[in-house]
Short mmCIF file of C-alpha atoms in Angstrom, two decimals:
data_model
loop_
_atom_site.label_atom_id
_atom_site.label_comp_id
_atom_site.label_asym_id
_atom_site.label_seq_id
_atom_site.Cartn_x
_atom_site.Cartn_y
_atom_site.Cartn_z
CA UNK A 1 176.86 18.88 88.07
CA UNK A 2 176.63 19.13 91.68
CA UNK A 3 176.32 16.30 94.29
CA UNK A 4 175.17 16.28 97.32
CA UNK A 5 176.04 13.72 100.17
CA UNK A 6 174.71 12.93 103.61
CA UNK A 7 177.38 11.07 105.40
CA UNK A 8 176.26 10.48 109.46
CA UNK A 9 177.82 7.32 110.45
CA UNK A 10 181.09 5.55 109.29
CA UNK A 11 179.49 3.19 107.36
CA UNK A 12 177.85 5.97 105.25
CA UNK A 13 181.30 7.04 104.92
CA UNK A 14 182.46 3.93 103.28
CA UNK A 15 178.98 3.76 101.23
CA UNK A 16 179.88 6.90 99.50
CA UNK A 17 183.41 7.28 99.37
CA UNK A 18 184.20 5.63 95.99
CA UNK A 19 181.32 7.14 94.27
CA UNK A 20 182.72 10.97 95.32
CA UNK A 21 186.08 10.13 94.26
CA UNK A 22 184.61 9.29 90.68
CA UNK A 23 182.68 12.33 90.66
CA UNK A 24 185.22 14.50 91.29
CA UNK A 25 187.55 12.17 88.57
CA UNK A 26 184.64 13.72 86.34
CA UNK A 27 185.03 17.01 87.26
CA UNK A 28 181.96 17.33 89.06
CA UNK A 29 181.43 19.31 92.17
CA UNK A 30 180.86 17.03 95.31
CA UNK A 31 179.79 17.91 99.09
CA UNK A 32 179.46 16.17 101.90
CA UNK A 33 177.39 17.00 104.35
CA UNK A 34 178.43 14.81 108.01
CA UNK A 35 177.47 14.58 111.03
CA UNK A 36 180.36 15.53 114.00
CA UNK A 37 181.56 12.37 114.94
CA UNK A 38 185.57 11.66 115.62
CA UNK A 39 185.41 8.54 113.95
CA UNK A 40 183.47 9.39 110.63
CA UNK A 41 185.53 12.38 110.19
CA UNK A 42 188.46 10.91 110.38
CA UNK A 43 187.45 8.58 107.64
CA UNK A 44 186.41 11.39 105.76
CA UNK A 45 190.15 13.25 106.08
CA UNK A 46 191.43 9.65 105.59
CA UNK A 47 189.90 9.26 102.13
CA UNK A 48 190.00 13.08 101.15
CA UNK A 49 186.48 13.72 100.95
CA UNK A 50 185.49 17.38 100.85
CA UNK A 51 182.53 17.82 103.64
CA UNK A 52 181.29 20.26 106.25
CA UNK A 53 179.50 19.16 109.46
CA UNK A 54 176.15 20.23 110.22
CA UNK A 55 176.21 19.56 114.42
CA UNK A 56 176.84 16.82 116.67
CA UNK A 57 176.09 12.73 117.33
CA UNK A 58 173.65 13.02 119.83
CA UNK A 59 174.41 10.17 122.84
CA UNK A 60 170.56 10.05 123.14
CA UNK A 61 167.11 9.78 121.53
CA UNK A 62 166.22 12.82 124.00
CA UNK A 63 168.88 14.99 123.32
CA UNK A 64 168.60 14.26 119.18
CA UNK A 65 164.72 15.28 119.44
CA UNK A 66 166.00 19.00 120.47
CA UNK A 67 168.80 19.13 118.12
CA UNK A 68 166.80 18.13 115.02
CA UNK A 69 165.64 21.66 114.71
CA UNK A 70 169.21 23.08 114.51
CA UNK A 71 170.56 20.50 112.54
CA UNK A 72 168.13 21.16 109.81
CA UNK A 73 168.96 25.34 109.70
CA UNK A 74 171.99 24.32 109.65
CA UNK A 75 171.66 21.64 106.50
CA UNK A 76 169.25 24.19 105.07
CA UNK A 77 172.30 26.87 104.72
CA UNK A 78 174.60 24.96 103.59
CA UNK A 79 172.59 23.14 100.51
CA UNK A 80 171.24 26.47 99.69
CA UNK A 81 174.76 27.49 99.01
CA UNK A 82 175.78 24.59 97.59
CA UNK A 83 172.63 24.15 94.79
CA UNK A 84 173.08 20.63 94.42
CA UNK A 85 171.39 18.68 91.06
CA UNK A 86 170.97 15.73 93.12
CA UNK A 87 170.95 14.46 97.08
CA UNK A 88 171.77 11.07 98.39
CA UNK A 89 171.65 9.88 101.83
CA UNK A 90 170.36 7.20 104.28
CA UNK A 91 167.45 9.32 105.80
CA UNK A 92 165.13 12.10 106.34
CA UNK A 93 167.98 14.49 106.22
CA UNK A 94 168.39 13.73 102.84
CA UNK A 95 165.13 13.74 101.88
CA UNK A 96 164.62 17.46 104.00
CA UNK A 97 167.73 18.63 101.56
CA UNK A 98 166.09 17.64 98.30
CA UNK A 99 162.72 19.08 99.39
CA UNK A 100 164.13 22.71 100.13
CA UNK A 101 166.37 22.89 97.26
CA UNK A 102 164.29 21.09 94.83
CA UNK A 103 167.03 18.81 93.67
CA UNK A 104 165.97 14.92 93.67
CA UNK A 105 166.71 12.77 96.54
CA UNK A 106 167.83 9.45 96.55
CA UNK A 107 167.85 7.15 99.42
CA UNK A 108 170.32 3.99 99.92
CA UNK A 109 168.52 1.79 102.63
CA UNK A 110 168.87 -1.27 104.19
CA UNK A 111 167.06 -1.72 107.52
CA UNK A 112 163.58 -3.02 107.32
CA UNK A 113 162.95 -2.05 111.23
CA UNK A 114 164.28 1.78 111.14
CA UNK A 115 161.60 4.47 110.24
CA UNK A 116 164.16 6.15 107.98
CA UNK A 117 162.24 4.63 104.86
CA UNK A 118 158.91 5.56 106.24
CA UNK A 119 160.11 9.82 106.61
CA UNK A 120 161.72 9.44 103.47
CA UNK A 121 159.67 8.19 101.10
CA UNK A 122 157.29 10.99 100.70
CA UNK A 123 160.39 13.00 99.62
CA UNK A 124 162.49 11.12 97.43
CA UNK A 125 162.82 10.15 93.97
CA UNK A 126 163.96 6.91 94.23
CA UNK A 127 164.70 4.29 97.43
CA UNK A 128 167.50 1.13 96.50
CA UNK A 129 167.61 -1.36 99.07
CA UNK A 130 169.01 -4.86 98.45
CA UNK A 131 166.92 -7.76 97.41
CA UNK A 132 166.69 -8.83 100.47
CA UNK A 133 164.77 -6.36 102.16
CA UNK A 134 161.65 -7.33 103.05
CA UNK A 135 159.69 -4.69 102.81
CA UNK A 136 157.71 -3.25 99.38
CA UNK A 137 157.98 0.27 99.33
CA UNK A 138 155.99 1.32 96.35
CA UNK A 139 156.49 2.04 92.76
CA UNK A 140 159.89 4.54 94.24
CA UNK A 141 161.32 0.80 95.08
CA UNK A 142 164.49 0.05 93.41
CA UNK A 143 166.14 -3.27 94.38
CA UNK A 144 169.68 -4.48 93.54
CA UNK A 145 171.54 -7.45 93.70
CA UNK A 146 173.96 -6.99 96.97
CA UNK A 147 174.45 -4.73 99.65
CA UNK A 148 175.37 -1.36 100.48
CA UNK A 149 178.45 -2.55 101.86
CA UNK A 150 178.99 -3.72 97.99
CA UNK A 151 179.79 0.09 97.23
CA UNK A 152 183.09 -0.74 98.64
CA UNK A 153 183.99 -4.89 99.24
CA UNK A 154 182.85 -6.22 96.09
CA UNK A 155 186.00 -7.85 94.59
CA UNK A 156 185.92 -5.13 91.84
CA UNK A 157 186.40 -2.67 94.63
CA UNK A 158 188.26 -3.87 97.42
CA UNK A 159 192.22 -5.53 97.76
CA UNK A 160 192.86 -6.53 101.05
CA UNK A 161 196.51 -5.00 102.04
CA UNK A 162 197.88 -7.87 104.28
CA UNK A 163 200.22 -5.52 106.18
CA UNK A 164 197.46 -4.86 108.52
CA UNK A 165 198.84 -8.08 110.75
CA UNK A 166 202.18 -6.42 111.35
CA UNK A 167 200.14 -3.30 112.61
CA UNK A 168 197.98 -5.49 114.49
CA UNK A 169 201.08 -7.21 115.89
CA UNK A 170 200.94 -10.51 114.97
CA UNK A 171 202.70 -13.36 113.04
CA UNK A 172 201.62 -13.90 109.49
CA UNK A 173 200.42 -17.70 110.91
CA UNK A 174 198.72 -15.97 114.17
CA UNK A 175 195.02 -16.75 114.19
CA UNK A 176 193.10 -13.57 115.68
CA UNK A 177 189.56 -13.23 116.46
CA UNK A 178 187.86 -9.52 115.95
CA UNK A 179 185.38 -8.69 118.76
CA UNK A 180 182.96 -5.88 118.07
CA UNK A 181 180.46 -4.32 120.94
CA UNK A 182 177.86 -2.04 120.22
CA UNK A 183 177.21 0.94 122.62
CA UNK A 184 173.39 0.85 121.70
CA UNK A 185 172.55 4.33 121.78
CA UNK A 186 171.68 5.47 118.04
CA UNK A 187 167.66 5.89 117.52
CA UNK A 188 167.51 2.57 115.40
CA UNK A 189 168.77 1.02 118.96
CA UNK A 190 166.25 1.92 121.33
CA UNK A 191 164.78 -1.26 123.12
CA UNK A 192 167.28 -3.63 121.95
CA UNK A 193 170.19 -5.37 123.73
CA UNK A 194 173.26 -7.51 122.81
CA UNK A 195 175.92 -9.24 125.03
CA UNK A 196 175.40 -8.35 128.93
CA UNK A 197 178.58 -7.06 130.89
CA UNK A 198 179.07 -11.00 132.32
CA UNK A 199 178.79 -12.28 128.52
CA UNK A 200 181.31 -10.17 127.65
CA UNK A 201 183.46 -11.00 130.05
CA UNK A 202 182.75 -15.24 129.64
CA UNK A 203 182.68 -14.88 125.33
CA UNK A 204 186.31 -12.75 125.73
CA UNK A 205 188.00 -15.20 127.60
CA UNK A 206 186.44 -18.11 125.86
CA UNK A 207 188.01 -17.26 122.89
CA UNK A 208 191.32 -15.88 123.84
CA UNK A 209 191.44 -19.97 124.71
CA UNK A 210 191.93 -20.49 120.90
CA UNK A 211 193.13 -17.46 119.26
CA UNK A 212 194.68 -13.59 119.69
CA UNK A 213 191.27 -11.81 120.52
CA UNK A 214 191.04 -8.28 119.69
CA UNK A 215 187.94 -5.78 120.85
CA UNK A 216 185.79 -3.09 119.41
CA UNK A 217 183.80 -1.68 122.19
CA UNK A 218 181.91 1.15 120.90
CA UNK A 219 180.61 1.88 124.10
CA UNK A 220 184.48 2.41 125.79
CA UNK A 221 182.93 1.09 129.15
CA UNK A 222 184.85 -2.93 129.41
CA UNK A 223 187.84 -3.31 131.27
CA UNK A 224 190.12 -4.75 129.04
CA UNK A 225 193.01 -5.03 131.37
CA UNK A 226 191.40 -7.60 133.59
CA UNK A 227 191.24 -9.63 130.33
CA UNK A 228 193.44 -11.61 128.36
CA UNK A 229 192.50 -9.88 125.03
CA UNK A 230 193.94 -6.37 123.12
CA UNK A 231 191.87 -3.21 122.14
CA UNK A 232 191.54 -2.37 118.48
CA UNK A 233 193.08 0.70 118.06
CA UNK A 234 194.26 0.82 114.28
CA UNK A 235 192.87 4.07 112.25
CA UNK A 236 189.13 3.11 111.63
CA UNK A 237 189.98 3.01 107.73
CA UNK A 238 191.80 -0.41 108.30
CA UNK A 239 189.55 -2.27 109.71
CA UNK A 240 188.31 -3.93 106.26
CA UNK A 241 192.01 -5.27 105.89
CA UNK A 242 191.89 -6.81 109.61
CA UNK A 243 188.58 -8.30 109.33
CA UNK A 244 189.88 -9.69 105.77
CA UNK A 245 192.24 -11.48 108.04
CA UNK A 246 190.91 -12.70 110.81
CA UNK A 247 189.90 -16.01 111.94
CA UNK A 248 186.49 -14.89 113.44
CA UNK A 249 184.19 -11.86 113.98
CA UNK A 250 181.88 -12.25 116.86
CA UNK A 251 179.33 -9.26 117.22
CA UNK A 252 176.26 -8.08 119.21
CA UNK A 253 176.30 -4.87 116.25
CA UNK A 254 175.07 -5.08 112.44
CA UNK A 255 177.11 -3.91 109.83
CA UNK A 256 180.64 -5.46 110.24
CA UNK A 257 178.80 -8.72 110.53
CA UNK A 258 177.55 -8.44 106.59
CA UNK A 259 181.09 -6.67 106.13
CA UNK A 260 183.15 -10.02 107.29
CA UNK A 261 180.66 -12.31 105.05
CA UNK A 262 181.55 -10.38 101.85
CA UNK A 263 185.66 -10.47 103.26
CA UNK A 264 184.73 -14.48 103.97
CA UNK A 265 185.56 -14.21 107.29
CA UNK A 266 182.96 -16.38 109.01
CA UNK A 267 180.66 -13.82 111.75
CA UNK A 268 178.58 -14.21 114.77
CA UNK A 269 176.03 -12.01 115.20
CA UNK A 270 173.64 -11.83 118.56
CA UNK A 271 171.57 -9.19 119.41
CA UNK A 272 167.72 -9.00 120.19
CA UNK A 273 167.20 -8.60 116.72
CA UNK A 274 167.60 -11.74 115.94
CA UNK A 275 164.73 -13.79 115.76
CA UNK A 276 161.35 -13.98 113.05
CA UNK A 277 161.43 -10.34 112.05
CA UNK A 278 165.20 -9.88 111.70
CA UNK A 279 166.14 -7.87 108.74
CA UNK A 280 166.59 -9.58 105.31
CA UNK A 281 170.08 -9.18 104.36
CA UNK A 282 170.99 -11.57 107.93
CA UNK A 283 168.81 -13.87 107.29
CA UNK A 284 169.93 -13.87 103.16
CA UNK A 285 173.61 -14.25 104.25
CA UNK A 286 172.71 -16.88 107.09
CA UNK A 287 170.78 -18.76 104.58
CA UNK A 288 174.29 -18.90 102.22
CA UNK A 289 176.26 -19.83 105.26
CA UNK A 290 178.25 -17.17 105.58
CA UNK A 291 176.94 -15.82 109.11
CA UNK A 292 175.25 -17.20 112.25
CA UNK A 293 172.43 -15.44 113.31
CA UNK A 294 172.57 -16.37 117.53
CA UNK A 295 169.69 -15.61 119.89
CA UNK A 296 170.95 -17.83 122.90
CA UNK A 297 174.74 -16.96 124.47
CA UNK A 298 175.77 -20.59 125.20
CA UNK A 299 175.30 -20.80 121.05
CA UNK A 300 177.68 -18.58 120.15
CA UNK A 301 179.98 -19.67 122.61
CA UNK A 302 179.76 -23.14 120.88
CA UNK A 303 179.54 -21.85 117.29
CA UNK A 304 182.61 -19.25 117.70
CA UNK A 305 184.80 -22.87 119.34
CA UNK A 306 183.75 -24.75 116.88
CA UNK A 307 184.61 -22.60 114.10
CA UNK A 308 188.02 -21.98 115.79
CA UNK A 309 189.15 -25.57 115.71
CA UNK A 310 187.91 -26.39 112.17
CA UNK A 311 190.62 -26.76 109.95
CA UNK A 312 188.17 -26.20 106.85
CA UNK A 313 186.63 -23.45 108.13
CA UNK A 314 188.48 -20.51 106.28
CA UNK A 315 188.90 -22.58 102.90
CA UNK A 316 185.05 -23.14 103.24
CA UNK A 317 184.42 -19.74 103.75
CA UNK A 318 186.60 -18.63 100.82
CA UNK A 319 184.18 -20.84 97.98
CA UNK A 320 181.07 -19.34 100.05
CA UNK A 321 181.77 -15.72 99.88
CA UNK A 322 183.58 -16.52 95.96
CA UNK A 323 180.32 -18.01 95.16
CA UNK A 324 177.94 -15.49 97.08
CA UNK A 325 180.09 -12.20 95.39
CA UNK A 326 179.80 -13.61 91.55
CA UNK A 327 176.63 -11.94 91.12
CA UNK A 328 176.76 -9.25 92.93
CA UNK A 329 176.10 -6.07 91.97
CA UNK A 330 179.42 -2.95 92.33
CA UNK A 331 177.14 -0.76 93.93
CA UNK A 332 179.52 2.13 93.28
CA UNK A 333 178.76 1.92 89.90
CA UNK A 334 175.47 2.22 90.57
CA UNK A 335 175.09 5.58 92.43
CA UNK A 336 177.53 6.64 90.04
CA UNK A 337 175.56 6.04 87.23
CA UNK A 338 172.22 7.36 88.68
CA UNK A 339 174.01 10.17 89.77
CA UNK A 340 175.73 11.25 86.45
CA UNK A 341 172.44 10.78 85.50
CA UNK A 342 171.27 14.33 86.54
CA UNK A 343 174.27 15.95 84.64
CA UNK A 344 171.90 17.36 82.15
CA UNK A 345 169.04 19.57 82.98
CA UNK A 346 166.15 17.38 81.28
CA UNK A 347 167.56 13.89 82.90
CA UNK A 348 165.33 11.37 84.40
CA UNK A 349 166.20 9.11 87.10
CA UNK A 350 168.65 6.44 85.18
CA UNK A 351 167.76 4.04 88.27
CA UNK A 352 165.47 1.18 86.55
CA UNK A 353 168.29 0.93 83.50
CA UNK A 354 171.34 0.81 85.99
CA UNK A 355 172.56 -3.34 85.34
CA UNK A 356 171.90 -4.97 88.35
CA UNK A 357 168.63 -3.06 89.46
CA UNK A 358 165.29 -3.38 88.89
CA UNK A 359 161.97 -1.94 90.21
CA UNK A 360 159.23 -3.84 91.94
#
């Protein structure tokens, strides 16, 4: 059998990567099909995964607009060569592949405000998305008990390797705080804002009051030297490990924020899309108390202190994410079973009998 993988962020990396390593295991024939990008190839070297790129991250929604066209001749040649039995991705390149090659599509998705779902779904054979989402997407709706970061930091899946503080440089008793700022240029970002330049500045200093503060910026454009605070500059592949152990993850982005609440490290997330329509799976893990959702600045500077000076705070974090994990679902399993699926020619999508899924 033949799979077929679209891999165009990091996170898609880390989606995938467990599922292609049991494929191969199997002594099936995987590909992965990525999108340039320093960091999510390096993940991809990092964990061995055999791909190919098929162009460049565009910086802008202008100058992705003009490069769809040669992504997709680009895609198209490649999957022709390749033949796969079976495509999975995020969006419509995915869905694109499995049209032109005739192989069926599956799509992983988890944001209810991207239009990924709405190019897609004509296309595909299937669509998971967590329980959470809030969104019915017709009888191709498969929803399971997680999310997609549970393809790879579900306790069946993930260890973390404690070393990570003596690449970090600090003590094995040295509280750290993790500080991750989004650039805000992908498609999915267009009108929205996080922290401004001065918020930055006041939340960075704020908390290197109370702990080691390291920073993520995404967008490469804060002066960190003017600051009392370190750049994060471990290889992207360990920075499950160093959110497993820190103290804090404050965050204007999405995904490390649902990352940290399955690691139990307590997150604060503030962007404009928090508010009344904010996507399910923040408001689910908010609900648990495993992440604050912050629309107003001065709130997460009070949260993140607060959280810094309770003594409880990381045992009480530790029963929340034990008790939030216990039923939920190894996602790698999951592709990996709908995927094997295909392995013979008269197969039907295994997706509504996969444990842990079930259709609307």
């Amino acid at each position: 059998m033949r799979c077929l993988f679209f891999n165009n962020t990091p996170a898609h990396v880390h989606l995938y990567k467990h599922t292609v390593s049991r494929l191969e295991d199997a002594g099936h024939e995987v590909l992965v099909l990525a999108r340039g990008d320093e960091c999510t190839e390096a993940l991809l070297s990092y964990h061995d995964v055999p791909y190919e790129t098929y162009g460049d991250r565009s910086e802008s929604l202008q100058s992705l607009l003009w490069e769809v066209p040669a992504h997709l001749s680009t895609i198209a040649r490649q999957a022709r060569r390749f033949d796969p039995d079976v495509v999975f991705g995020i969006g419509p390149y995915a869905a694109y592949t499995g049209a032109i090659t005739r192989a069926p599509a599956v799509a992983v998705l988890d944001s209810e405000p991207s239009l990924d779902h709405v190019v897609s779904k004509p296309f595909v054979r299937a669509i998971l998305t967590p329980e959470a989402f809030r969104k019915d997407l017709g009888a191709k709706h498969y929803r399971f008990r997680g999310f997609k970061e549970s393809a790879y930091l579900h306790p069946d899946v993930f260890e973390a390797d404690e070393s990570v503080r003596a690449d970090l440089g600090v003590d094995a008793d040295e509280p750290y705080v993790i500080v991750r700022l989004n650039a805000f240029n992908g498609h999915h970002d267009v009108g929205k804002r996080g922290f401004s330049a001065d918020q930055r500045r006041q939340l960075l200093s704020t908390l290197a009051e109370h702990a080691t503060v390291f920073v993520s910026d995404e967008g490469g454009d804060l002066a960190l030297d003017e600051l009392d605070v370190r750049p994060y500059e471990l290889h992207p592949a360990r920075i499950h490990d160093a959110l497993a152990e820190a103290e804090l993850l404050v965050a204007d982005t999405q995904t490390m924020v649902t990352e940290a609440a399955l690691l139990g490290t307590p997150a604060i997330r503030s962007n404009s899309f928090v508010g009344e329509d904010d996507m399910g799976n923040f408001i689910e893990l908010e609900e648990r108390g495993l992440i604050d959702n912050c629309s107003e600045f001065e709130t997460v500077l009070a949260r993140a202190q607060e959280l810094l000076t309770d003594e409880s705070t990381a045992e009480t974090w530790a029963k929340r994410r034990d008790s939030y994990t216990a039923d939920m679902v190894n996602l790698t399993e999951i592709i990996t079973s709908i995927a094997t699926s295909y392995s013979e020619p008269s197969a039907q999508p295994a997706t509504a009998e996969v444990t842990g899924v079930r259709a609307d």
